[in-house]
Coordinates of C-alpha atoms in Angstrom, one line a residue:
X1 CA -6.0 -8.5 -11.8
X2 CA -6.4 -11.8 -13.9
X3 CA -5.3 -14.4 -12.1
X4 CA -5.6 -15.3 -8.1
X5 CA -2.7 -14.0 -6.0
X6 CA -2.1 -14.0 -2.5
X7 CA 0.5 -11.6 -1.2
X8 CA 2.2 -11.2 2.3
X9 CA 4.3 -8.1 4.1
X10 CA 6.8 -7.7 6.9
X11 CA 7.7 -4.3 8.0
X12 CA 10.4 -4.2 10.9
X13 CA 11.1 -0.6 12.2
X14 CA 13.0 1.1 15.0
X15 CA 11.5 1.2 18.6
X16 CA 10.5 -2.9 18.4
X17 CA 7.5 -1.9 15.9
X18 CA 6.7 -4.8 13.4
X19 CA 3.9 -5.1 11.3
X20 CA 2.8 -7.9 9.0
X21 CA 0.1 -7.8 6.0
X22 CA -1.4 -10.3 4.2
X23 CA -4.1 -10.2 1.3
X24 CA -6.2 -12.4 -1.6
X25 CA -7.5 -11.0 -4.7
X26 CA -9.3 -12.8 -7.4
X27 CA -10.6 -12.0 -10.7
X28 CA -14.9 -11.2 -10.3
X29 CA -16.4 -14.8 -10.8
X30 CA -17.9 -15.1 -14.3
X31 CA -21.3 -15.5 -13.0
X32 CA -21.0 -12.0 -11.4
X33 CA -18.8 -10.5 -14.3
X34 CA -21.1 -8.9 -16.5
X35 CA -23.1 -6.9 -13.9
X36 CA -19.6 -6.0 -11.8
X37 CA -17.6 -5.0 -14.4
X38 CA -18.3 -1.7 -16.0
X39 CA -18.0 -2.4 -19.8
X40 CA -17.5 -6.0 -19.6
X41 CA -13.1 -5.9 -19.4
X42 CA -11.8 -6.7 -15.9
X43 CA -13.3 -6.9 -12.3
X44 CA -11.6 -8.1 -9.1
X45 CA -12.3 -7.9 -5.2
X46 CA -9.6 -8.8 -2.6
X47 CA -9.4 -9.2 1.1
X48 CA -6.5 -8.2 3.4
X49 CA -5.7 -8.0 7.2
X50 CA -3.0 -6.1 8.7
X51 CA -1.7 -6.2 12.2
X52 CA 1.1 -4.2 13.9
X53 CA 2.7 -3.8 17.5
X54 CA 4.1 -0.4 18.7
X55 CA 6.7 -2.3 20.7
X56 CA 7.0 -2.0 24.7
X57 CA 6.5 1.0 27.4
X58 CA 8.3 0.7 30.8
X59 CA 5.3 2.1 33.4
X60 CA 6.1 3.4 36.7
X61 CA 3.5 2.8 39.6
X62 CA 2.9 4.7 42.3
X63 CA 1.5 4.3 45.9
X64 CA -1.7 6.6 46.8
X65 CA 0.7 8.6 49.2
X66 CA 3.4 9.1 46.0
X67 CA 5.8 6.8 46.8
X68 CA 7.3 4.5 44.2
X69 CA 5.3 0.9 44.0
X70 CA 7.5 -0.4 41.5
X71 CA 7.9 -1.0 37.5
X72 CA 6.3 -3.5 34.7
X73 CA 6.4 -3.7 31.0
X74 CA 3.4 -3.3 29.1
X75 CA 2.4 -2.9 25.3
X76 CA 2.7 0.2 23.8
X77 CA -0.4 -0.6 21.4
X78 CA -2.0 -2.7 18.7
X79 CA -3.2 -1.5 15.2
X80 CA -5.4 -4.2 13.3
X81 CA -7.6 -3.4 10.1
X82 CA -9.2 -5.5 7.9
X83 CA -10.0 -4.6 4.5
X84 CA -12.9 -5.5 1.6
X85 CA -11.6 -4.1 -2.0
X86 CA -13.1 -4.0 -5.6
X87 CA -11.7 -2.9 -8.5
X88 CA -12.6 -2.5 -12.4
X89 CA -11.4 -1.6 -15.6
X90 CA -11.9 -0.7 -19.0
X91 CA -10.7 0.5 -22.5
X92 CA -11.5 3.3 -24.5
X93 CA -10.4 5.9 -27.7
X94 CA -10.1 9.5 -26.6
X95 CA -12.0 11.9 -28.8
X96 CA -9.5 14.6 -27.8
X97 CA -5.9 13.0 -28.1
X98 CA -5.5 9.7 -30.4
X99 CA -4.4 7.6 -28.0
X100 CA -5.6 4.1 -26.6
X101 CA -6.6 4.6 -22.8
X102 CA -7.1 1.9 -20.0
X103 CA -9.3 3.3 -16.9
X104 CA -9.8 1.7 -13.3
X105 CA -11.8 2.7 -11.0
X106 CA -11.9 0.9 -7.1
X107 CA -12.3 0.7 -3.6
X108 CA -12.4 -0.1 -0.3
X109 CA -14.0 -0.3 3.0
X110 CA -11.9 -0.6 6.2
X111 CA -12.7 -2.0 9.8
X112 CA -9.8 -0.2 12.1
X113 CA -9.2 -1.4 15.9
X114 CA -6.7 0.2 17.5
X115 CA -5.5 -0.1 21.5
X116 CA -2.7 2.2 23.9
X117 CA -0.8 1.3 26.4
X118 CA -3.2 -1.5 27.3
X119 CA -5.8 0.5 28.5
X120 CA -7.2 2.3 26.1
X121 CA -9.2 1.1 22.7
X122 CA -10.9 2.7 19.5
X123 CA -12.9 1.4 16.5
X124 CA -13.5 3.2 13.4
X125 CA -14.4 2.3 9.8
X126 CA -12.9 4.0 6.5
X127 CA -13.2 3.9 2.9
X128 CA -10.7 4.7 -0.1
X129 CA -11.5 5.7 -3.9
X130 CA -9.4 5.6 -6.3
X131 CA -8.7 6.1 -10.4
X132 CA -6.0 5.7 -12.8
X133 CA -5.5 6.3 -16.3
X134 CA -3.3 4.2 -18.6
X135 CA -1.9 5.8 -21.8
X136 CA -1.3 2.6 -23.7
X137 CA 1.1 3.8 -26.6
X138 CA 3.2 5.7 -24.3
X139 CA 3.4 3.6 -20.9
X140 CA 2.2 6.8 -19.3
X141 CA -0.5 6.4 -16.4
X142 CA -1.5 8.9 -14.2
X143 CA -3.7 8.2 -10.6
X144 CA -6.2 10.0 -8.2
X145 CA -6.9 8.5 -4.6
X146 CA -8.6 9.8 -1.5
X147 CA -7.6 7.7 1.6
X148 CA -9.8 7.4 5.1
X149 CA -13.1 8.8 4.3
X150 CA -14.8 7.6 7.4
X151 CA -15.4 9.2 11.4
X152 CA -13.0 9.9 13.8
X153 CA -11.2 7.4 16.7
X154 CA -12.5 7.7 20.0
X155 CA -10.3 6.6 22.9
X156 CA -12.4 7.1 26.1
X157 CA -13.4 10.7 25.6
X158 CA -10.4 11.9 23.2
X159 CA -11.0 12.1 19.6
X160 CA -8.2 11.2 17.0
X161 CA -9.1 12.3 13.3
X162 CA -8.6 9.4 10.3
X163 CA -5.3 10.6 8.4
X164 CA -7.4 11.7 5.5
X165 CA -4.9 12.1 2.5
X166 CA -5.4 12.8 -1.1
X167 CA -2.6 11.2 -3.6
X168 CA -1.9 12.2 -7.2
X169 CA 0.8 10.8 -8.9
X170 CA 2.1 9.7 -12.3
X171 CA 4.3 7.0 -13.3
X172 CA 6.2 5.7 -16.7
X173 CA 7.1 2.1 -17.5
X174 CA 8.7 1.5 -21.4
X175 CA 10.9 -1.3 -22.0
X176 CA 14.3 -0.1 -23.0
X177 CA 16.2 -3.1 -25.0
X178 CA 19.3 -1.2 -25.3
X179 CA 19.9 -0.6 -21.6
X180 CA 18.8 -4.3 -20.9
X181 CA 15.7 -2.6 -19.4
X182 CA 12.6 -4.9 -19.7
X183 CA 10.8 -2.7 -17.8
X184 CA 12.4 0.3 -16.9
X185 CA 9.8 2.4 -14.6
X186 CA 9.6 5.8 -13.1
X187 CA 7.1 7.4 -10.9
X188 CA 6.7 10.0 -8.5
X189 CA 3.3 11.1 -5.9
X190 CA 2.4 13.8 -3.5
X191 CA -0.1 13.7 -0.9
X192 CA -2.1 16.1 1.2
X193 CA -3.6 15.5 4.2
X194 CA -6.3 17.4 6.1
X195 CA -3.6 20.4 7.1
X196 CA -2.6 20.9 4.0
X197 CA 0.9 19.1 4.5
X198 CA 2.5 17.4 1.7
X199 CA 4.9 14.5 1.3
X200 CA 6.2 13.8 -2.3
X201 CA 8.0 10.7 -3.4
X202 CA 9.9 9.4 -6.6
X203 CA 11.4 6.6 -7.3
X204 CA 13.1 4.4 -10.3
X205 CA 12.5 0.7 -11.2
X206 CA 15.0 -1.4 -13.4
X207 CA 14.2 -4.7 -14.3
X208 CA 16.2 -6.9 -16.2
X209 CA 14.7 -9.4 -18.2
X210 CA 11.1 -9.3 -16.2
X211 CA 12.9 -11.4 -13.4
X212 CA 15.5 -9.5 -11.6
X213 CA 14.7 -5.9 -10.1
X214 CA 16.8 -3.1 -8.6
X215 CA 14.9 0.0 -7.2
X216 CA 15.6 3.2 -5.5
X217 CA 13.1 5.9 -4.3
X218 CA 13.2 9.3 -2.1
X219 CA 10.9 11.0 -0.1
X220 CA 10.6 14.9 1.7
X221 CA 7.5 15.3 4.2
X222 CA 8.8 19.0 5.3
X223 CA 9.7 17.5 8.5
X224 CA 12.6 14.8 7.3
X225 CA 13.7 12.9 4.3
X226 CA 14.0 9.4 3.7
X227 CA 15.8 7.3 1.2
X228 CA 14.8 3.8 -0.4
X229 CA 17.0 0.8 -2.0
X230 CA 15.7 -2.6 -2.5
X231 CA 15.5 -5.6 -5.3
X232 CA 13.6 -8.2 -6.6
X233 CA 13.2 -11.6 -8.1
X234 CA 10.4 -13.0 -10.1
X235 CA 10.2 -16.3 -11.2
X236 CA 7.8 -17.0 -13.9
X237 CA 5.9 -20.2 -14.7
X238 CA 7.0 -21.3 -11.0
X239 CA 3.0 -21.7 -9.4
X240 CA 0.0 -24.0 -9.4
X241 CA 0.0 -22.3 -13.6
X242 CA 1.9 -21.9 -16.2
X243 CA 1.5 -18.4 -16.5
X244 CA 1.8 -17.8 -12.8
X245 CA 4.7 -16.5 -11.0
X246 CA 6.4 -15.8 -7.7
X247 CA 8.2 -12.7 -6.8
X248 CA 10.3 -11.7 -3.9
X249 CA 11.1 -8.0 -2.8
X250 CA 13.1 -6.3 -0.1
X251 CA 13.4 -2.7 0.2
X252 CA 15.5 -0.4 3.3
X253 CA 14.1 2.4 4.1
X254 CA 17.1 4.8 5.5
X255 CA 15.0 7.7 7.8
X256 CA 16.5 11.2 8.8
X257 CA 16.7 11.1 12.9
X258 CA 14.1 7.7 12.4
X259 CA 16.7 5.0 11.8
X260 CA 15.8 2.5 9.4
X261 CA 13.0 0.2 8.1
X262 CA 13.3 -3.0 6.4
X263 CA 10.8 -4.6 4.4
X264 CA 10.6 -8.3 3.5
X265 CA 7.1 -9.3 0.8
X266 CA 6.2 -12.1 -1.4
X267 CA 3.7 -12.9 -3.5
X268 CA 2.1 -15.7 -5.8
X269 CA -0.2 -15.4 -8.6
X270 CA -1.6 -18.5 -10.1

């Protein structure tokens, strides 16, 4: 990350569940550089606060003898986390292959708050680490990342484990002149959480001209399979900098036996 950008989600799903997602990074101040960084290249933190409703339950009451007392609507639940991130990178030569490598290293610590059916609450913390390698010459990156490292949410007396996961994936991104491809990109993951289930994922990127994007992606969990297809636009030099940009995306998620998702983000760098 080199310049400031502030970046903002909407998710709507089936069942009335919405969530929304907004975050700030900035480059390390200069002040705080060259003890932050780890070789003196790039450092960055960010900030971000998620919230999301689990739509509506219809609750039937009953009298102390078992008789019906009558109906109401109440929320289904509340997610909110708030997140602290820092990230850094640097360059180096391998010894072994002769090839130009970028590494980053990051993080991030969590605050969770959940809430059922109006009744119930939990609070939790997690943290995230994560690496990726960037072959330079060939576009070729590849990424490690444990997810919720932290203790478990406690409703009352029942216990619900973090979804600890562990992600490794790879990804490709070469410009292609002759297919108008400026970047083309393709990269695929699988995760594994703490019963050993996997979900894998791959998906395509074309972008012509760095300013229009078309993108398609699939996933298997063992359970069902989902399809992706979604665009973007980015519109350089359009911010508080030259160099800055905006950039629009919207992606539909198409779920076996789920229904759909659609997903609306923008984001601003300047």
């Amino acid at each position: 990350l080199r310049q400031h950008q502030v970046s903002t989600m909407y998710l709507k799903e089936a069942l009335d569940i919405n969530t929304g997602y907004l975050a700030y990074g900035t480059p390390a101040p200069s002040i705080l550089h060259k003890f932050l960084s780890t070789t003196g290249d790039t450092a960055a933190f960010a900030a971000s606060v998620l919230m999301s409703r689990l739509g509506k339950l219809e609750l039937l009451e009953t009298n102390p003898d078992g008789t019906f007392a009558g109906e109401r609507t109440i929320s289904a639940g509340s997610d909110s986390v708030f997140s602290l991130a820092y990230a850094s990178s640097f360059e180096s030569d391998s010894t072994v292959i002769d090839i130009e490598q970028e590494h980053s290293f990051g993080g991030s610590a969590r605050y969770l708050k959940s809430t059922r059916a109006e009744r119930y609450s939990a609070q939790s913390v997690a943290f995230d680490i994560g690496y990726i390698n960037l072959w330079k010459r060939t576009g070729f990156r590849w990424s490690l990342l444990v997810k919720n490292i932290g203790p478990d949410m406690t409703y009352k007396e029942a216990s619900e484990p973090l979804p600890f996961v562990v992600v490794a994936g790879g990804a490709w991104r070469k410009d292609i002149p002759a297919l108008g491809a400026e970047p083309f990109i393709a990269a695929a993951e699988v995760d594994f959480d703490r019963e050993r289930k996997k979900t894998a994922r791959a998906g395509l990127e074309y972008w012509m001209k760095h300013m229009a994007a078309v993108r398609a992606g699939y996933q298997r969990n063992g359970v069902s399979n989902a399809w992706t297809l979604g665009g973007g636009v980015e519109v350089p030099g359009f911010s508080f900098k030259r160099d800055g940009h905006m950039r629009f995306d919207y992606a539909l998620m198409l779920q076996q036996n789920v229904g759909s998702k659609n997903i609306v983000s923008f984001s601003i760098d300047f």
